[in-house]
PDB file of C-alpha atoms in Angstrom:
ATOM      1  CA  UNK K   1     -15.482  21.880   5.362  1.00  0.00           C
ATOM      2  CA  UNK K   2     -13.277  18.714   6.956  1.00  0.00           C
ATOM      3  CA  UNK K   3     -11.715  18.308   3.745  1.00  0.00           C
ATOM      4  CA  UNK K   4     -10.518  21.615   1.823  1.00  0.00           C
ATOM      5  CA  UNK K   5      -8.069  20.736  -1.063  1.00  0.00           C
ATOM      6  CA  UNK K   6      -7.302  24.522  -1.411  1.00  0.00           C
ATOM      7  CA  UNK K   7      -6.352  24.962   2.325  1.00  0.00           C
ATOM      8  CA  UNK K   8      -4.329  22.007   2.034  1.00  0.00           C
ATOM      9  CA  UNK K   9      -2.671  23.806  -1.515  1.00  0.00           C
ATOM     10  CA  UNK K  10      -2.283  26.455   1.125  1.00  0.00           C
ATOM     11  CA  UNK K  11      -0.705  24.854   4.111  1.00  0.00           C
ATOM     12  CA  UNK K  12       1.804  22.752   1.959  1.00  0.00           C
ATOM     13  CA  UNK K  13       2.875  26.203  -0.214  1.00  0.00           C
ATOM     14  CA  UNK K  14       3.875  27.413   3.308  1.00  0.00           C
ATOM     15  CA  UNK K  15       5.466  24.237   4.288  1.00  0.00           C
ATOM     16  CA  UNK K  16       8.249  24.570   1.500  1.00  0.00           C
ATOM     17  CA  UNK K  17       8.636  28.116   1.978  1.00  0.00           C
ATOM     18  CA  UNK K  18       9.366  27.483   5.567  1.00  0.00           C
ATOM     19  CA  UNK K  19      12.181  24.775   4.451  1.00  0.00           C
ATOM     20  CA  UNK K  20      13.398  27.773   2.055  1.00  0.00           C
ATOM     21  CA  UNK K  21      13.469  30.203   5.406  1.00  0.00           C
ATOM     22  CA  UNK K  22      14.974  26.934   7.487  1.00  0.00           C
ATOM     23  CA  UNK K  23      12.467  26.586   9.430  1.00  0.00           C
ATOM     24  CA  UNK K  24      12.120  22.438   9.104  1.00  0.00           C
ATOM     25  CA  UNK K  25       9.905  22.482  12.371  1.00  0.00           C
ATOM     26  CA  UNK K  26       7.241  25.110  11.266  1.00  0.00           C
ATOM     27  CA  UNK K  27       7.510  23.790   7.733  1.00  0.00           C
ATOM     28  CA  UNK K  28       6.986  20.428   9.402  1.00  0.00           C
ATOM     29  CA  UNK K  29       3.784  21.851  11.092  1.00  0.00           C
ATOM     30  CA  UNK K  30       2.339  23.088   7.825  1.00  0.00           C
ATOM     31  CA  UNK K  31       2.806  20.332   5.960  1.00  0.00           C
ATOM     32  CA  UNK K  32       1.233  18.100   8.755  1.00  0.00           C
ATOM     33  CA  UNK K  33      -1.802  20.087   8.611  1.00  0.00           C
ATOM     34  CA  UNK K  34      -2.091  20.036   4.985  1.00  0.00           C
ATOM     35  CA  UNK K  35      -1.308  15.563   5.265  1.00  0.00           C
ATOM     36  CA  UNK K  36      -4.787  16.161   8.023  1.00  0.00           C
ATOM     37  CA  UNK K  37      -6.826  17.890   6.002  1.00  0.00           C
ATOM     38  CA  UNK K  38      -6.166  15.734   2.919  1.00  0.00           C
ATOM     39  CA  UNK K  39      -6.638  12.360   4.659  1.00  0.00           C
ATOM     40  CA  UNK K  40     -10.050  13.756   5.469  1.00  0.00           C
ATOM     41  CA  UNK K  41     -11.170  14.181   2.304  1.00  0.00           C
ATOM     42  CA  UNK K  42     -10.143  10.490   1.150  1.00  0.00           C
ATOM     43  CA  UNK K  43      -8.297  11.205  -2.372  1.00  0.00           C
ATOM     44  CA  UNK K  44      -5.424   9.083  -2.537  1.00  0.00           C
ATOM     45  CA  UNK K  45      -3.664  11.184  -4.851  1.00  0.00           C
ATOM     46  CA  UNK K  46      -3.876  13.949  -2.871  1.00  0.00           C
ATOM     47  CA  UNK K  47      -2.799  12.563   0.085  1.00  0.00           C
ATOM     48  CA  UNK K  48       0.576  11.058  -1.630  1.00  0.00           C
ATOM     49  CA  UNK K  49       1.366  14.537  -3.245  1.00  0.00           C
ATOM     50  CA  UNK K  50       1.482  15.945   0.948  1.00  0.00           C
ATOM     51  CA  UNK K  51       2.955  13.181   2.208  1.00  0.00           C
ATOM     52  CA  UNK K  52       5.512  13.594  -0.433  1.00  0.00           C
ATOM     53  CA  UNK K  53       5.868  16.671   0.826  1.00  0.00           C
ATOM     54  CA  UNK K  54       6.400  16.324   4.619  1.00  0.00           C
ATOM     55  CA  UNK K  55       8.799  13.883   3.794  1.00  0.00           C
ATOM     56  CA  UNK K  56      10.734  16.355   1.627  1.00  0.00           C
ATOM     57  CA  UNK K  57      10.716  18.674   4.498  1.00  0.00           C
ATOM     58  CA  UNK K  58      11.749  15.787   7.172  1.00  0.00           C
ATOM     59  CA  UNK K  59      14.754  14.826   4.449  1.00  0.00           C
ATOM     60  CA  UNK K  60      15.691  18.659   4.447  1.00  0.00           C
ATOM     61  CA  UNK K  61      15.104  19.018   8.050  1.00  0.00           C
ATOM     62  CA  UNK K  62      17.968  15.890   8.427  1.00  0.00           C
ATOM     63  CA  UNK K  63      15.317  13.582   9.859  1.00  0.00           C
ATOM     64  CA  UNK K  64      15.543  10.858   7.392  1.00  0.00           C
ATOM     65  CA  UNK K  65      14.419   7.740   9.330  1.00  0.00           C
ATOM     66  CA  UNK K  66      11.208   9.378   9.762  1.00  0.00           C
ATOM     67  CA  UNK K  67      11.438  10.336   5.921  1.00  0.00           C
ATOM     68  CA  UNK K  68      11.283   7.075   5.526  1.00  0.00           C
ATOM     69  CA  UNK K  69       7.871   6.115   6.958  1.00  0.00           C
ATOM     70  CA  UNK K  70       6.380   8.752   5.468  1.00  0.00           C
ATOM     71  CA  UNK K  71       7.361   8.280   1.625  1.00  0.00           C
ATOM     72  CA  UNK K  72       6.536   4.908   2.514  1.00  0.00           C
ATOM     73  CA  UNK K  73       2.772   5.612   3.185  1.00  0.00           C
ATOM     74  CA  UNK K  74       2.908   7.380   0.507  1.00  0.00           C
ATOM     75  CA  UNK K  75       3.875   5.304  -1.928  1.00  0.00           C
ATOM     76  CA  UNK K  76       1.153   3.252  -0.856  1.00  0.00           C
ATOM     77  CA  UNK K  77      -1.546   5.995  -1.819  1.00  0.00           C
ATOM     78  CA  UNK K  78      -0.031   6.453  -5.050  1.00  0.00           C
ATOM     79  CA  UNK K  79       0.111   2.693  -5.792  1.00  0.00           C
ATOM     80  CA  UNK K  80      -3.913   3.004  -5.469  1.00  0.00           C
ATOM     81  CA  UNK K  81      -4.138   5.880  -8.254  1.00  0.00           C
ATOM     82  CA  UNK K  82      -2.941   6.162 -11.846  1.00  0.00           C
ATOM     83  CA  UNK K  83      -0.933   8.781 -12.150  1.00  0.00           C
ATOM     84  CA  UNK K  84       2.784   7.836 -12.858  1.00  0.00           C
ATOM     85  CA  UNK K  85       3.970  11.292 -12.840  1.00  0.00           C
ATOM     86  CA  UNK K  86       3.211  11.752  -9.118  1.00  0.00           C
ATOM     87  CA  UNK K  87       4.798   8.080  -8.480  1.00  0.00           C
ATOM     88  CA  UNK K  88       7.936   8.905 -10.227  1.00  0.00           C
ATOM     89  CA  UNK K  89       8.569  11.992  -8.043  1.00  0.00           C
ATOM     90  CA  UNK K  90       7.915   9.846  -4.955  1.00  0.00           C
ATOM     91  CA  UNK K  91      10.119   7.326  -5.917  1.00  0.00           C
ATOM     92  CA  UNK K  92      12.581   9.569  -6.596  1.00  0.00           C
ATOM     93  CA  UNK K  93      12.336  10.619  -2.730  1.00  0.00           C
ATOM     94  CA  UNK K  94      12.329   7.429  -1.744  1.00  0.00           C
ATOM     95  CA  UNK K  95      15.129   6.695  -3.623  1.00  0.00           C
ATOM     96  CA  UNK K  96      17.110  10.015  -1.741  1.00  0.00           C
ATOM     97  CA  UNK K  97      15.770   8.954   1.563  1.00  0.00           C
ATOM     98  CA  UNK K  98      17.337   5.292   1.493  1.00  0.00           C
ATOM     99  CA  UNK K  99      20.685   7.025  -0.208  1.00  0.00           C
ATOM    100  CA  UNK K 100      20.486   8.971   2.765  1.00  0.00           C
ATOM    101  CA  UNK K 101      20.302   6.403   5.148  1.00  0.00           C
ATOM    102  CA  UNK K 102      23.148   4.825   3.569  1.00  0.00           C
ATOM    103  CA  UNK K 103      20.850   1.528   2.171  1.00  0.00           C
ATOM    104  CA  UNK K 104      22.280   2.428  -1.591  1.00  0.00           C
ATOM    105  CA  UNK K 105      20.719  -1.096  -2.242  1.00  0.00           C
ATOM    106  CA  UNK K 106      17.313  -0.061  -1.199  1.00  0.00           C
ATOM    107  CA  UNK K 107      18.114   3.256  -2.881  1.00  0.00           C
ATOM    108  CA  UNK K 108      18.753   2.014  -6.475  1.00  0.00           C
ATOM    109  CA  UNK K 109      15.829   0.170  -7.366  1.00  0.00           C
ATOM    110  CA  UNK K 110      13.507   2.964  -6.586  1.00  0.00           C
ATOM    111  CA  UNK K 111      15.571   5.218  -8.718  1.00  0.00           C
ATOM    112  CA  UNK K 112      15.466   2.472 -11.563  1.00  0.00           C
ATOM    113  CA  UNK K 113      11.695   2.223 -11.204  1.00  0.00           C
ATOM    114  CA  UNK K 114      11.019   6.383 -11.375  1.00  0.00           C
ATOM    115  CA  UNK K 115      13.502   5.967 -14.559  1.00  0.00           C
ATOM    116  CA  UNK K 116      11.402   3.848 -16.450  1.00  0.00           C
ATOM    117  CA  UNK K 117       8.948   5.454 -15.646  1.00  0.00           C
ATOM    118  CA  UNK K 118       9.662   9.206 -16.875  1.00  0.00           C
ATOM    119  CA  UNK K 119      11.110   7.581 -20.363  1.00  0.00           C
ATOM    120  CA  UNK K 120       7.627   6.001 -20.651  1.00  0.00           C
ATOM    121  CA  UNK K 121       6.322   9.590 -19.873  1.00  0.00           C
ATOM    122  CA  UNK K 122       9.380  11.306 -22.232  1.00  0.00           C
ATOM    123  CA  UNK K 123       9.747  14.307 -19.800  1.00  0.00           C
ATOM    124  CA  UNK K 124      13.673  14.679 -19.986  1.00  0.00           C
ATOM    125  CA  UNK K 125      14.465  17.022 -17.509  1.00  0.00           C
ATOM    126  CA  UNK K 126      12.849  14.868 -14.824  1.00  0.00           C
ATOM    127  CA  UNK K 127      14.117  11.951 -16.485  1.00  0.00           C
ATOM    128  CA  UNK K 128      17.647  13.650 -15.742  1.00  0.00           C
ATOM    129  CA  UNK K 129      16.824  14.563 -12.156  1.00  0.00           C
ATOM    130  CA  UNK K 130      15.801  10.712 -11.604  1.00  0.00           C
ATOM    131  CA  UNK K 131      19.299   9.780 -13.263  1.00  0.00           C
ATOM    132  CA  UNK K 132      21.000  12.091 -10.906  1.00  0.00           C
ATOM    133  CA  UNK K 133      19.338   9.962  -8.142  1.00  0.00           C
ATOM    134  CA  UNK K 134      20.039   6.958  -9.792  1.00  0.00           C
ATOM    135  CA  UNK K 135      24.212   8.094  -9.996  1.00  0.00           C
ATOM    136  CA  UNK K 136      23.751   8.435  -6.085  1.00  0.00           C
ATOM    137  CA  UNK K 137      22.818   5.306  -5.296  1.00  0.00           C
ATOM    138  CA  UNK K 138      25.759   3.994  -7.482  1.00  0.00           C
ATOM    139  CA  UNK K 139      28.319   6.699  -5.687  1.00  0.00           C
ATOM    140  CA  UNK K 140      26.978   5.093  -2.572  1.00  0.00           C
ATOM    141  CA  UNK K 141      27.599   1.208  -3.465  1.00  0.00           C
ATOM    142  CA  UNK K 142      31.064   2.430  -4.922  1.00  0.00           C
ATOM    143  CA  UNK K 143      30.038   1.777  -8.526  1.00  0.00           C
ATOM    144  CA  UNK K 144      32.012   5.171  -9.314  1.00  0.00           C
ATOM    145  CA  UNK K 145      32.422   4.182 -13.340  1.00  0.00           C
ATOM    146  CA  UNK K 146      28.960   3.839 -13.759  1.00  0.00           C
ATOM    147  CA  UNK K 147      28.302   6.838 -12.031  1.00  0.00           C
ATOM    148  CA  UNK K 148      30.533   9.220 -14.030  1.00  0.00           C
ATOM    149  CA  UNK K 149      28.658   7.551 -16.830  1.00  0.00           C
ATOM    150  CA  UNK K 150      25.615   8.736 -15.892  1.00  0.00           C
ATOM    151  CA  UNK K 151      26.639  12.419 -14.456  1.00  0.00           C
ATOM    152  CA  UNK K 152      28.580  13.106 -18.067  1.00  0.00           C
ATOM    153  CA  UNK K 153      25.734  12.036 -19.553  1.00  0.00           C
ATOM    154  CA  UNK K 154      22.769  14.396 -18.016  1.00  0.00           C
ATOM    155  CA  UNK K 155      24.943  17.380 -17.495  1.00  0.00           C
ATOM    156  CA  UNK K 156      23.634  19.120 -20.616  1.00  0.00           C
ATOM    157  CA  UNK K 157      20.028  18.237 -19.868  1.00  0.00           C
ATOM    158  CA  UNK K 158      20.606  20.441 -16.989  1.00  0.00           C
ATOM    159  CA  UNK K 159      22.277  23.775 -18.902  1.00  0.00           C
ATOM    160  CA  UNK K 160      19.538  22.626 -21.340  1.00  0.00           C
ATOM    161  CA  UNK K 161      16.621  23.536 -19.160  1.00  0.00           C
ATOM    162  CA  UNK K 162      18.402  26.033 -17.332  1.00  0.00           C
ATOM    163  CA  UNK K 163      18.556  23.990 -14.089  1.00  0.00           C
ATOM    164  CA  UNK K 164      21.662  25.282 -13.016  1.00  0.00           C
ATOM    165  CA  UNK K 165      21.285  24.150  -9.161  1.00  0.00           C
ATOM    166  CA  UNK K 166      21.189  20.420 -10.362  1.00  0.00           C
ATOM    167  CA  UNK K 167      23.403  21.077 -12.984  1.00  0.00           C
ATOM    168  CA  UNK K 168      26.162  22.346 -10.380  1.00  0.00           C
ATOM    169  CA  UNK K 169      25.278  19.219  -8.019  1.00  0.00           C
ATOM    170  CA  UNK K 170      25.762  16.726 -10.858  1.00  0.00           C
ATOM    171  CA  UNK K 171      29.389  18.497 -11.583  1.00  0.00           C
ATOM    172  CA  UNK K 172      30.587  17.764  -7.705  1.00  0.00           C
ATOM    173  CA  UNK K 173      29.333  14.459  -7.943  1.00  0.00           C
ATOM    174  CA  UNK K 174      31.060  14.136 -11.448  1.00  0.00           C
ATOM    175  CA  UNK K 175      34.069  15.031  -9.544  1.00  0.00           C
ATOM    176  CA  UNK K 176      33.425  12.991  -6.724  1.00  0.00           C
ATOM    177  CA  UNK K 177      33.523   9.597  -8.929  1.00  0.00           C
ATOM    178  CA  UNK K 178      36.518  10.565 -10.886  1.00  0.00           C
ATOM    179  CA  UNK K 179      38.008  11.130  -7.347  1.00  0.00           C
ATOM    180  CA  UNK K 180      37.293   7.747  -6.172  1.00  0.00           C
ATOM    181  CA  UNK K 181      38.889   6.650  -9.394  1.00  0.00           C
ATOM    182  CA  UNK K 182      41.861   7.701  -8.512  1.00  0.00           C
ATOM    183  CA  UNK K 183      41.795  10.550 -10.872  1.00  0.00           C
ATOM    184  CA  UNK K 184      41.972  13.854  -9.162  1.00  0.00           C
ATOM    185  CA  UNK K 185      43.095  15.824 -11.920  1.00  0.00           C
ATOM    186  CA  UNK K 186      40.483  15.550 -14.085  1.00  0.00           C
ATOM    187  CA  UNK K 187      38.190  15.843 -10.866  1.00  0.00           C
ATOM    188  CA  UNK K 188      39.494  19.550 -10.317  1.00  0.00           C
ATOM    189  CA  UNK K 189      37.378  21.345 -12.815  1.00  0.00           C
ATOM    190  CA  UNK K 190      34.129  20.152 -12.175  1.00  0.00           C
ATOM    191  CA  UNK K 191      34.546  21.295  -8.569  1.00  0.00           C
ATOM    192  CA  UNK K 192      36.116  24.322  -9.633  1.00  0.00           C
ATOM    193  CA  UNK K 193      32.954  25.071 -11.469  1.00  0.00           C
ATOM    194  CA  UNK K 194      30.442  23.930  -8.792  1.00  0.00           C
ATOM    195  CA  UNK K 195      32.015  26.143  -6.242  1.00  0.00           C
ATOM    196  CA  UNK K 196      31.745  28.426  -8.430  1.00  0.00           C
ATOM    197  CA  UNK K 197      28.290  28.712  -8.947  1.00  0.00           C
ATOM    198  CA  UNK K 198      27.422  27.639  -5.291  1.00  0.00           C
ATOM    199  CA  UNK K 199      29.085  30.810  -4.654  1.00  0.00           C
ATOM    200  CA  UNK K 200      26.748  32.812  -6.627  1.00  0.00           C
ATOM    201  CA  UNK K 201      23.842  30.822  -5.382  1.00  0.00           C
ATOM    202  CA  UNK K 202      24.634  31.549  -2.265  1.00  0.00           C
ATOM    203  CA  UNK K 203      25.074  27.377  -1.244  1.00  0.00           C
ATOM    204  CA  UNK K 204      27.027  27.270   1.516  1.00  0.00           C
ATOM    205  CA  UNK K 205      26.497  23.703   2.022  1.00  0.00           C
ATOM    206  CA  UNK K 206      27.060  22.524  -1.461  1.00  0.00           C
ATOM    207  CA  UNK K 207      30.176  24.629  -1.576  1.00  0.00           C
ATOM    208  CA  UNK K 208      31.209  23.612   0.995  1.00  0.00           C
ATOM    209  CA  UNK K 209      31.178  19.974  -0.302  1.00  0.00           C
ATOM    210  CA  UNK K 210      32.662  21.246  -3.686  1.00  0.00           C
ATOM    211  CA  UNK K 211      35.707  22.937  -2.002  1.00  0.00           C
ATOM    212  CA  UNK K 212      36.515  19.622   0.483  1.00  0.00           C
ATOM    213  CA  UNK K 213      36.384  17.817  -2.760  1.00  0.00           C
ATOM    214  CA  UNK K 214      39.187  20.331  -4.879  1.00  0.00           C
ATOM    215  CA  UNK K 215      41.282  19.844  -1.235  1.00  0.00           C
ATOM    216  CA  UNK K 216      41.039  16.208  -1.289  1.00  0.00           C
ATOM    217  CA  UNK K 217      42.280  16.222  -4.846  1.00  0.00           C
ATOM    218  CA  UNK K 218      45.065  18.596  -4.353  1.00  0.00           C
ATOM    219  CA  UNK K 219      46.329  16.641  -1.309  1.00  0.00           C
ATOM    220  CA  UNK K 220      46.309  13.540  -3.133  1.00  0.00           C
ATOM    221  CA  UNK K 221      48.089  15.348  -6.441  1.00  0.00           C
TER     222      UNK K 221
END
């Protein structure tokens, strides 16, 4: 059948194992072949949901620009359906994507839109992750006050739910905005804790960032 929603299920499930494995080019290919199958079949909510996808795997994959097309299209498909869950979540991306690309003013109003949305929904622990988007946006245009505002403020949301991945990202960008304040002392524990669990994660990235941060605030003590 042209159009078979559980193939495409299928082919986007192996897309974001791929990015899991590293593979950004196979997951790429998946995830293409699920956005093919889906555009077939004509169901506009189904075709934002993979296009949100491939775009998460292009952002992984450090491919951004073309990211940005992508969440773009399908932001346009879930414009033409009514389900605000799925629009949050893309606006969320997009909101990553244009943080990303360094356009923090592009960035901020489609983290304020997914906001208002999830508090019309009351689903906290997204509402948090859209938060966390929205405090990167504000690292970005160097509105660091607001930002530590924002990071103190869904921290428990994240121990709450268990999240503890988000939960140790908020604490080095917690850090990161008392940094830029000028306040490297009180930055020092929250990327002592991040490494910490980036460690056990098994983050290198993200501990990497955590541990750059503790040495920037140790050089400047």
């Amino acid at each position: 059948h042209p159009s078979n929603p559980e193939k495409a299920d299928c082919l986007n499930t192996l897309g974001c194992i791929y990015v899991r494995l590293s593979d950004f080019k196979q997951a790429a290919n998946y995830a293409k072949q699920s956005v093919e199958i889906v555009m077939k079949g004509g169901n506009d909510d189904d075709i934002s949901s993979s296009l949100n996808t491939l775009a998460g795997i292009y952002m992984a994959g450090y491919q951004a620009k073309e990211a940005e097309q992508i969440i773009l299209q399908a932001l346009e498909h879930a414009n033409r359906v009514d389900n605000p869950g799925r629009k949050a979540i893309i606006l969320g991306m997009a909101s990553e994507i244009y943080h990303t690309l360094g356009d923090d003013s592009k960035a901020l109003p489609y983290a304020d839109q997914a906001i208002a949305i999830e508090q019309q929904l009351g689903r906290q622990p997204k509402l948090a992750i859209r938060l966390s988007q929205k405090g990167s946006a504000l690292l970005g245009l160097h509105r660091y006050k607001e930002a530590e505002d924002i990071y103190r403020q869904i921290l428990p949301d994240f121990l709450q739910v268990g999240d503890y991945h988000s939960y140790a990202i908020a604490l080095n960008r917690l850090g990161m905005s008392l940094l830029c304040q000028k306040r490297p002392a009180e930055a020092i524990p929250y990327y002592k804790e991040a490494a910490d669990l980036f460690s056990k994660m098994g983050d290198l990235y993200n501990e990497i960032h955590a541990h750059r941060g503790l040495y920037e605030c140790y050089w400047t003590i």
